XYZ file of C-alpha atoms in Angstrom:
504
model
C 15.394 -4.747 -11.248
C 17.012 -7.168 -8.806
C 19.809 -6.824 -6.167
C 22.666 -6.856 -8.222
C 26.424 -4.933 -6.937
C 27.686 -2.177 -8.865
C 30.896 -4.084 -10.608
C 31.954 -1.650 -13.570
C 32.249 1.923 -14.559
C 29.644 3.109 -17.110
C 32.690 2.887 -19.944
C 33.446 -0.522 -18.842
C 30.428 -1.852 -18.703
C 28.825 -0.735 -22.254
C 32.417 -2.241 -23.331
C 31.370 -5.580 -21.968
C 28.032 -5.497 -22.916
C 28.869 -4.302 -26.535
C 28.369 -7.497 -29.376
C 31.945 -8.304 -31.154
C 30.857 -7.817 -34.196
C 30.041 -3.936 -33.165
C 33.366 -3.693 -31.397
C 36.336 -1.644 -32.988
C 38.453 -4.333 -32.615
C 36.211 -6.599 -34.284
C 36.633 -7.600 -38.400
C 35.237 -4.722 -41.131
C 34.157 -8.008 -42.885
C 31.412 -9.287 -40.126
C 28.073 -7.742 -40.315
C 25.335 -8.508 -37.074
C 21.653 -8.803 -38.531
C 20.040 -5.315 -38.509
C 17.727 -4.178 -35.653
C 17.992 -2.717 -32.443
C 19.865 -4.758 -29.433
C 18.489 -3.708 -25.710
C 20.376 -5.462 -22.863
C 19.900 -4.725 -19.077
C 22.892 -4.994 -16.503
C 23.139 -4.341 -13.666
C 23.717 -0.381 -14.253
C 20.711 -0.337 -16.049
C 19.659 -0.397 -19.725
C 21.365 0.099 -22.820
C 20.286 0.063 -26.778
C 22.625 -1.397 -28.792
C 21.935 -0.670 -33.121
C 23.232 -3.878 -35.055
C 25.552 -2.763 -38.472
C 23.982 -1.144 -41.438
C 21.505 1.197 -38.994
C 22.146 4.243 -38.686
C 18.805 6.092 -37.393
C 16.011 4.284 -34.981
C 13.839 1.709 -36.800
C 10.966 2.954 -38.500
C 7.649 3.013 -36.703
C 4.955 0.676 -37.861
C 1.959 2.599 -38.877
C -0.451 1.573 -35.844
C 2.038 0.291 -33.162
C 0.681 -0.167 -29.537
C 0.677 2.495 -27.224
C 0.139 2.079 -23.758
C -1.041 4.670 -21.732
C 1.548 7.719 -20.898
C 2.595 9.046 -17.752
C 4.624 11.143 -15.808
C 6.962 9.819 -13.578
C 5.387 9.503 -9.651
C 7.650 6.979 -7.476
C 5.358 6.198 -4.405
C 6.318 7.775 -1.277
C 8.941 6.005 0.962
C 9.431 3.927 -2.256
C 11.696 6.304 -4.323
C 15.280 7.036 -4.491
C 16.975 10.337 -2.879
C 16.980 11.799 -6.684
C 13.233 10.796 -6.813
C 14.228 9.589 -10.105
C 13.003 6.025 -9.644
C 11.461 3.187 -7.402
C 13.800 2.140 -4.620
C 12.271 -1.135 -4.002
C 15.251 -2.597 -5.627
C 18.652 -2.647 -4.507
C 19.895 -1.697 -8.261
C 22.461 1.662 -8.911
C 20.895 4.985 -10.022
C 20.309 5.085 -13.786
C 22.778 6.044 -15.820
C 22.306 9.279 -17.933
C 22.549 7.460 -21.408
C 19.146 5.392 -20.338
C 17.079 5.296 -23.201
C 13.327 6.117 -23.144
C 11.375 3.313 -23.157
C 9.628 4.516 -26.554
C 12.038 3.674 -28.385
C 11.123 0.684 -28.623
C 7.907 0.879 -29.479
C 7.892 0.950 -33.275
C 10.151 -1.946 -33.566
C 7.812 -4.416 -31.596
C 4.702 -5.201 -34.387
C 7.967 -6.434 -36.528
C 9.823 -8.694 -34.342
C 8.024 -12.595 -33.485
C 5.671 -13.323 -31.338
C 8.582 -14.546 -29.077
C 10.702 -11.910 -29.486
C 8.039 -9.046 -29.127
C 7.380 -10.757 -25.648
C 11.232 -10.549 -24.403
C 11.083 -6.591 -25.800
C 8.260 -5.743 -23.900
C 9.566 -7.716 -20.056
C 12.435 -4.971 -20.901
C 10.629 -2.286 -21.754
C 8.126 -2.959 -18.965
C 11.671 -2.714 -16.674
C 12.284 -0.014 -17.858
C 9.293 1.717 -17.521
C 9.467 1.149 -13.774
C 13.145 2.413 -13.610
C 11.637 5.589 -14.671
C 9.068 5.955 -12.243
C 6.469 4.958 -14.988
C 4.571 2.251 -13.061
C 1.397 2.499 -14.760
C 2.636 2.158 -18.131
C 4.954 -0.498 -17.102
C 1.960 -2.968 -15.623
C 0.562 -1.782 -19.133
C 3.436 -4.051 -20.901
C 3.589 -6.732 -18.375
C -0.108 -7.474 -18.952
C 0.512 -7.556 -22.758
C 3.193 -10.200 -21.996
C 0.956 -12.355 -19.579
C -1.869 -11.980 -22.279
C 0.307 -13.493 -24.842
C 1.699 -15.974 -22.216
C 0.150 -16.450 -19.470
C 2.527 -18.700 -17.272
C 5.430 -16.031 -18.174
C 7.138 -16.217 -14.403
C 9.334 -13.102 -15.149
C 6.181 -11.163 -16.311
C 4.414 -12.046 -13.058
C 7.071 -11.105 -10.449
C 7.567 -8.049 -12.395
C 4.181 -6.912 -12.164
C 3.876 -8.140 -8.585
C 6.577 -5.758 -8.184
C 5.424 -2.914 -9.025
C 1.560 -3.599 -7.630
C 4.544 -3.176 -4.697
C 5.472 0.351 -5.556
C 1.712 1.597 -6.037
C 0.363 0.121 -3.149
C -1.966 -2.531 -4.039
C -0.470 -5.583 -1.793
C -3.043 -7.670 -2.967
C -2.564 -7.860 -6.228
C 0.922 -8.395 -5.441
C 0.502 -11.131 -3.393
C -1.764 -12.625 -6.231
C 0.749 -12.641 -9.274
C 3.556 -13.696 -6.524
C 1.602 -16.671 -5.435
C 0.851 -17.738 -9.288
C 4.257 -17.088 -9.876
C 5.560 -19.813 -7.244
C 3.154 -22.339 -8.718
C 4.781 -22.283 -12.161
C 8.602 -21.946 -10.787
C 9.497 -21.093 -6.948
C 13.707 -21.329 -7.482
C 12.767 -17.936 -9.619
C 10.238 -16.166 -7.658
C 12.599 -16.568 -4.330
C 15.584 -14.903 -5.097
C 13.483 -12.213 -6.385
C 11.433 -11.884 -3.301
C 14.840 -12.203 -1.254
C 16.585 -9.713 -3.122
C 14.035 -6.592 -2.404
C 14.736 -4.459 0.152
C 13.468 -5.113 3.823
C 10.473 -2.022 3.380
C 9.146 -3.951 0.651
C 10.313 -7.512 1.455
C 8.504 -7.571 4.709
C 4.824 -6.196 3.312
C 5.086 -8.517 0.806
C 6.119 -11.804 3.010
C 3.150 -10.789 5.642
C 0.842 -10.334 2.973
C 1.556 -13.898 1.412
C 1.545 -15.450 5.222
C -1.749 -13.432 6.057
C -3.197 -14.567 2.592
C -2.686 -18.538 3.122
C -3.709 -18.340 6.605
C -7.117 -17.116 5.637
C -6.789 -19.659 3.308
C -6.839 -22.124 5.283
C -9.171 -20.379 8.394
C -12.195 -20.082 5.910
C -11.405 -23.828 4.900
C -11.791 -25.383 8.727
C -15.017 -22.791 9.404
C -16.684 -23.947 5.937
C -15.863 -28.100 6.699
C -14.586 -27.503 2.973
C -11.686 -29.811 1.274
C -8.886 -27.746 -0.422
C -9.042 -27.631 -3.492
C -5.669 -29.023 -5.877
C -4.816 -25.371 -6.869
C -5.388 -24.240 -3.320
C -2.847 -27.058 -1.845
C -0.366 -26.523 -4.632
C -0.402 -22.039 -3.820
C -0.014 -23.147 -0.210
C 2.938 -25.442 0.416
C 4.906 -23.467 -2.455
C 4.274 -20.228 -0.298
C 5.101 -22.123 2.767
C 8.192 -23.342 1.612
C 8.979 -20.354 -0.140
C 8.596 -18.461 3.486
C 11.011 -20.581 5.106
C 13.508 -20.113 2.234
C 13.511 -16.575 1.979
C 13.618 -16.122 6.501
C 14.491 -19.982 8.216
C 14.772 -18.151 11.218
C 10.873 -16.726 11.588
C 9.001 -19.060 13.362
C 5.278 -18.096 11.887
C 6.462 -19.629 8.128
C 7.822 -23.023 9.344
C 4.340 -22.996 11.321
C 2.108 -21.853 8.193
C 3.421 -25.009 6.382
C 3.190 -27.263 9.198
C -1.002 -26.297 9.426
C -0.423 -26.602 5.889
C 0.080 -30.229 5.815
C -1.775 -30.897 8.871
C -4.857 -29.597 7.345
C -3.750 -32.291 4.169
C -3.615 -34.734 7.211
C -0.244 -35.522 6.257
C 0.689 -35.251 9.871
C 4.032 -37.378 9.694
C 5.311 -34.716 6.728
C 4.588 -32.001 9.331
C 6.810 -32.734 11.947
C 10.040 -31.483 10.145
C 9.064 -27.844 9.753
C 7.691 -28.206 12.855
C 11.170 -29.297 14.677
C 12.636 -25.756 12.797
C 10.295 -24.146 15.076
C 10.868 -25.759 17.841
C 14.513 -25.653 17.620
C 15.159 -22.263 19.780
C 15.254 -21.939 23.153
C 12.175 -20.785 24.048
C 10.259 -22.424 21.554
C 7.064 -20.242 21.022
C 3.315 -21.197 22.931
C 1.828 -22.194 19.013
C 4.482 -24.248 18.208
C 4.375 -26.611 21.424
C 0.478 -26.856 21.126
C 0.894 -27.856 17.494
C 3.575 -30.544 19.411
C 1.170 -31.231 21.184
C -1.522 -32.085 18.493
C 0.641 -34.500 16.938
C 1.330 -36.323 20.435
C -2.404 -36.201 20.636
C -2.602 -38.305 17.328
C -0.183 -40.754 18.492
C -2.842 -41.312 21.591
C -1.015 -39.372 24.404
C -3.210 -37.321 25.614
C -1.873 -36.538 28.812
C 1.161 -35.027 27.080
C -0.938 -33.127 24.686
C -2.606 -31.686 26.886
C 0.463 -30.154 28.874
C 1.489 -28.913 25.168
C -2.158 -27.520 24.180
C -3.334 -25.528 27.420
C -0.106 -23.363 26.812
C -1.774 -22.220 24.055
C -5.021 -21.714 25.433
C -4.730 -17.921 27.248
C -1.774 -16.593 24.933
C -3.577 -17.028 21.999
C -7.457 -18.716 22.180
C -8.150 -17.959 18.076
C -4.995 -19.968 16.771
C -5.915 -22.676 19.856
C -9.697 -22.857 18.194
C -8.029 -23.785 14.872
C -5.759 -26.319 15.979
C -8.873 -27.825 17.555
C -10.959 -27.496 14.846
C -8.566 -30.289 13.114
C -9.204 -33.098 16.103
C -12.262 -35.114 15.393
C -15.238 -34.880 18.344
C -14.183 -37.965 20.085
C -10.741 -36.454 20.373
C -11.754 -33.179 21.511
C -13.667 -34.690 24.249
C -10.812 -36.293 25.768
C -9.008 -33.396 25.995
C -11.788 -31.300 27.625
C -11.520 -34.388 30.042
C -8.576 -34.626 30.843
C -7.780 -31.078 31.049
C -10.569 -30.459 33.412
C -9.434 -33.189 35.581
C -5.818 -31.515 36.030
C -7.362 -28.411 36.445
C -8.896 -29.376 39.302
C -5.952 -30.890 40.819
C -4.484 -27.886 40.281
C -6.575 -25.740 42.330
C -7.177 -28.367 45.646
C -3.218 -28.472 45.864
C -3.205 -24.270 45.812
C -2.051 -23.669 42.125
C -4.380 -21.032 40.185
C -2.123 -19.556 38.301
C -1.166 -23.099 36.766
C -4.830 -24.380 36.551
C -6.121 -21.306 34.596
C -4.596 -22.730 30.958
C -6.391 -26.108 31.482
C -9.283 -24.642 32.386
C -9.595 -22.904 29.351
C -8.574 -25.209 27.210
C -11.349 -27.837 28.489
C -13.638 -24.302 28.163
C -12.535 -24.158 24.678
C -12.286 -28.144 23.534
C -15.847 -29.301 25.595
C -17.426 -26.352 23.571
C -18.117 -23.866 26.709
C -20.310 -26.293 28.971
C -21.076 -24.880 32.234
C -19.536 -27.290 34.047
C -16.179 -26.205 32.541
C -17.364 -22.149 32.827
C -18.220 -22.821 36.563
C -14.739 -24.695 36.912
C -12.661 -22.036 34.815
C -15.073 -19.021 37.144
C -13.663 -20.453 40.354
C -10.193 -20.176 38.857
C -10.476 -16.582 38.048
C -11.996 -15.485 41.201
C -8.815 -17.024 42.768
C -6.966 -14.532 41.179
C -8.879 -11.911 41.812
C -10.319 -11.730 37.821
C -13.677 -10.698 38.839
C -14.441 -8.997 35.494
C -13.850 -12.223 33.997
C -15.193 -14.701 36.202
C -18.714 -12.402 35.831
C -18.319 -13.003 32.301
C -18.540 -16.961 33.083
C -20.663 -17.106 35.601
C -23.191 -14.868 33.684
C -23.001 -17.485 30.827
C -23.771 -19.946 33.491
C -26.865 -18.704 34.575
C -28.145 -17.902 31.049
C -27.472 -21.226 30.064
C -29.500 -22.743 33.095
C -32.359 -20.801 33.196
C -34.614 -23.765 32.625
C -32.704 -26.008 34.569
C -34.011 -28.039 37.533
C -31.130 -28.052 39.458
C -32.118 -25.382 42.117
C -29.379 -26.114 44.591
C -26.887 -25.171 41.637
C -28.583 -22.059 40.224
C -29.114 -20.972 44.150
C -24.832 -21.864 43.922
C -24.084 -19.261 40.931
C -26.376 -16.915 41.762
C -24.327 -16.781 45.156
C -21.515 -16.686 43.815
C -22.099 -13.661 41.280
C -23.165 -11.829 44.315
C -19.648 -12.199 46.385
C -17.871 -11.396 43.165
C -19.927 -8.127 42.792
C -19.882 -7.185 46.520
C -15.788 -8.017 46.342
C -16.293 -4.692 43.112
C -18.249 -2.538 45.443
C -21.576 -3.354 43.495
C -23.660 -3.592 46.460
C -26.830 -3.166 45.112
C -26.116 -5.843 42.349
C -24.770 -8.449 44.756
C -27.945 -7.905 47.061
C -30.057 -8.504 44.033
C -28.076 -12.021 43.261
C -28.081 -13.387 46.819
C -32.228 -12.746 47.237
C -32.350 -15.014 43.779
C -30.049 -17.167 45.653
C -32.825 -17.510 48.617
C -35.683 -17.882 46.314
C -34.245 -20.790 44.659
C -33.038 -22.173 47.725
C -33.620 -20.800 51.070
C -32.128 -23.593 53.499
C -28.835 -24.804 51.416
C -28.582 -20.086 50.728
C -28.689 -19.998 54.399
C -26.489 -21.760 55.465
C -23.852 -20.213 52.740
C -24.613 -16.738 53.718
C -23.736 -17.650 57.751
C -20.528 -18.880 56.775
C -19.443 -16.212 54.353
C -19.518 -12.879 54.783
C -21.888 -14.143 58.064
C -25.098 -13.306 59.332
C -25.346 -9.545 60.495
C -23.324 -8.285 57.661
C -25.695 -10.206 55.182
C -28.448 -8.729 57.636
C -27.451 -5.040 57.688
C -27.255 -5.329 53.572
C -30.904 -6.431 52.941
C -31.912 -3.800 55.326
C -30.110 -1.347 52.998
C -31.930 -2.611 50.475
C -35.356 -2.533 51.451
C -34.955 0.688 52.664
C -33.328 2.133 49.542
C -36.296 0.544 47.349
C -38.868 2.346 49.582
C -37.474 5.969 49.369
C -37.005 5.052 45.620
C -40.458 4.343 45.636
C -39.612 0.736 43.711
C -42.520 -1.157 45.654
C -42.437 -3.865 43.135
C -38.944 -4.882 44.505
C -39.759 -3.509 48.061
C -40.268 -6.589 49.669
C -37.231 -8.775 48.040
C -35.198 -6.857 51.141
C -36.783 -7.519 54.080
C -37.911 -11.309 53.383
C -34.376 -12.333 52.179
C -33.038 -10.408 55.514
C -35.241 -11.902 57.642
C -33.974 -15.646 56.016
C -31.295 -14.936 56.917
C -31.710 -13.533 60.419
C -35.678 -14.409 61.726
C -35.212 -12.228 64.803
C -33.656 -8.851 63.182
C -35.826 -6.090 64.837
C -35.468 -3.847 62.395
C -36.042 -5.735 59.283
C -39.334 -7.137 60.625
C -40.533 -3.543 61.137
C -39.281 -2.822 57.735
C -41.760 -5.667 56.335
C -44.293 -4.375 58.276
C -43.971 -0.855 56.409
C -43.365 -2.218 53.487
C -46.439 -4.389 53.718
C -48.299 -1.038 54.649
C -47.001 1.026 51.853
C -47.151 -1.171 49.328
C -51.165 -1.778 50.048
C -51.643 1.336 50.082
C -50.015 2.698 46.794
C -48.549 5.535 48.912
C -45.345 6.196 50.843
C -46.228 6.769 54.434
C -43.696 9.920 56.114
């Protein structure tokens, strides 16, 4: 079943294979122990009988039989002859393959031992013949009879492969690199990439939910847990040095062990390229943040912090509360620098990391809001502004409110959403006529601001919306006392909302 080149002939290599004592050139005189001899090369498998037999062994009266079935290869996992499972990098059978039942009668005689070897190679060669079923069939009988049998597991790992159930792969591969890792590798290395690379991802994705569910749950790991995940890390970075995302799965490996000085070698593979990748310079940066530089871990972290804001939450999960609020700190503080010297662009990482490290205070929302209407992220800086004035509802602070209720309404007048920004900048005069005043002069300017809570009075009238008739004409009119026409539009409005009627 593994990657092995094609060295022989058929003739040559049953020649090779073939015990002395059965050879022709071999003594008359030496007689090999009865039985049946099986051996597997790399052509594929060949029964052997030992001197003195000259039929099969007899068949015990009740021997086991596991479950029969026809031949089905999965699709995109078979050879061109269909014959058998192309996961392997192995020749095509050859025609003098026995079938695997053979064997059967032979196995209640042999030792416990023996019976075990018998059925890893009839389980082999089950799965040569497309039998996958039947072969997990004898691979659980060996793992019943051992359970720590490493050849047993990979085997059946294998073909959990072939039918599809990645899982349970990924569950008898990771038990199987417990027990004995310098097996399990080349095994895993010598599969072919359309089964390599399911596998690899399902082992990565595996560990890293591992050790996601441990952070959420504030949960230790547990010695079996640790053990599975720096032998699949390693494993990872033995079977493909050159991807990134394993030398990084054992580095969060050991830095959720704390064992932060361990981590910096795999972390330095990762690094090593010339663009070295946004999650491995914040994970830099978490160790410089350890060693108390926190200026420089910042720079490292807020990289991280729009490419990738889930793997940035982890890494931050694993700083204590003290350090998180440092970073928040700091990173709001070049943020702002940032944006007084004319650099958006540059600003928006720190301002989400402090969003992300100070836990989504409005300070940093307002901050990161700013930043996005900058660059013209509207949609976005709605989204923060929005938590904003949700989470200061009950807040005292009317000059502030008054200021994010004025700015939602530029952000949805700069979208077209009249109505909507007329609806935010009459809050924004309720709250705080004078300071709202003064704002609304300055930008967009008086008669504009004016002419759009004229609109709006007017609209709410024809609509018949009385309850929200007056909101028009009263902001208008603080924002320009001597507007004609708004103070006969208060007038009407006055009228028709006394009356209950809509006057033509």
């Amino acid at each position: 079943l593994r990657e092995a080149p094609v060295t022989a002939g058929k003739g040559q290599a049953e020649s090779s294979l073939r015990p002395k004592s059965l050879s022709p050139a071999s003594g008359a005189g030496q007689t090999p122990r009865s039985g049946w001899w099986w051996f597997l090369s790399g052509e594929g498998l060949l029964l052997l009988a030992g001197a003195g037999s000259s039929s099969l062994p007899p068949r015990a009266s009740h021997p086991p039989q596991p479950p029969r079935e026809s031949p089905s290869p999965s699709p995109g996992l078979t050879s061109e002859t269909g014959q058998c499972p192309c996961l392997f990098k192995v020749p095509q059978c050859p025609p003098v393959l026995p079938d695997a039942a053979l064997l059967e009668g032979s196995l209640p005689l042999l030792p416990r031992t023996e019976a075990s070897e018998s059925l890893l190679v009839r389980a082999r060669c089950y799965g040569l013949l497309g039998q996958k079923k039947t072969a997990v069939f004898d691979f659980n009988s060996v793992l019943r009879a051992r359970p720590g049998n490493v050849q047993a597991l990979c085997g059946r790992a294998l073909v959990y492969l072939a039918l599809d159930q990645l899982q349970d792969a990924v569950d008898d591969v990771i038990s199987a690199l417990r027990l004995d890792p310098g097996t399990v590798v080349p095994e895993i290395r010598s599969l072919r990439p359309e089964a390599r690379v399911p596998l690899t991802q399902g082992l990565h994705s595996r560990c890293r939910a591992l050790l996601s569910q441990t952070l959420d749950m504030g949960v230790s790991l547990g010695d079996e847990d640790t053990q599975g995940l720096l032998a699949v890390g390693q494993a990872l970075t033995r079977i493909d040095a050159t991807q990134p995302s394993w030398h990084l799965l054992l580095v969060d490996t050991l830095l959720v062990l704390g064992s932060y000085e361990e981590a910096s070698a795999p972390l330095q593979e990762a690094l090593c390229s010339t663009r070295p990748p946004e999650a491995a310079r914040a994970r830099r940066g978490l160790l410089q943040l350890k060693k108390g530089a926190v200026p420089a871990a910042v720079q490292d972290l807020q990289c991280l912090a729009e490419a990738d804001a889930q793997d940035l939450r982890f890494l931050l999960q694993l700083l204590a509360a003290s350090e998180r609020h440092s970073v928040a700190q700091a990173a709001a503080q070049e943020a702002s620098t940032l944006l007084d010297t004319g650099h958006p662009r540059r600003a928006l990482g720190y301002c989400s990391l402090a969003v992300l490290a100070g836990g989504g205070r409005t300070c940093h929302l307002r901050l990161r809001a700013a930043c996005l209407a900058e660059l013209r992220e509207v949609d976005r800086a709605l989204q923060d502004l929005d938590h904003v004035i949700r989470e200061g509802a009950g807040d005292g602070d009317l000059a502030r409110r008054a200021e994010d209720f004025s700015s939602r309404g530029r952000l949805l007048l700069s979208l077209g959403d009249e109505e909507g920004a007329k609806g935010a900048f009459a809050q924004a005069l309720e709250l705080s006529p004078a300071l709202e005043q003064s704002r609304l002069w300055a930008q967009p300017g008086q008669a504009p601001r004016a002419s759009m809570f004229l609109r709006l009075g007017q609209c709410c009238l024809e609509e018949q919306r009385y309850g929200e008739a007056p909101t028009g004409p009263q902001s208008g009119l603080l924002v320009n006392p001597h507007h004609g026409r708004l103070r006969r539009l208060k007038a009407r409005t006055q009228r028709e909302t006394a009356s209950g009627c809509r006057l033509l």
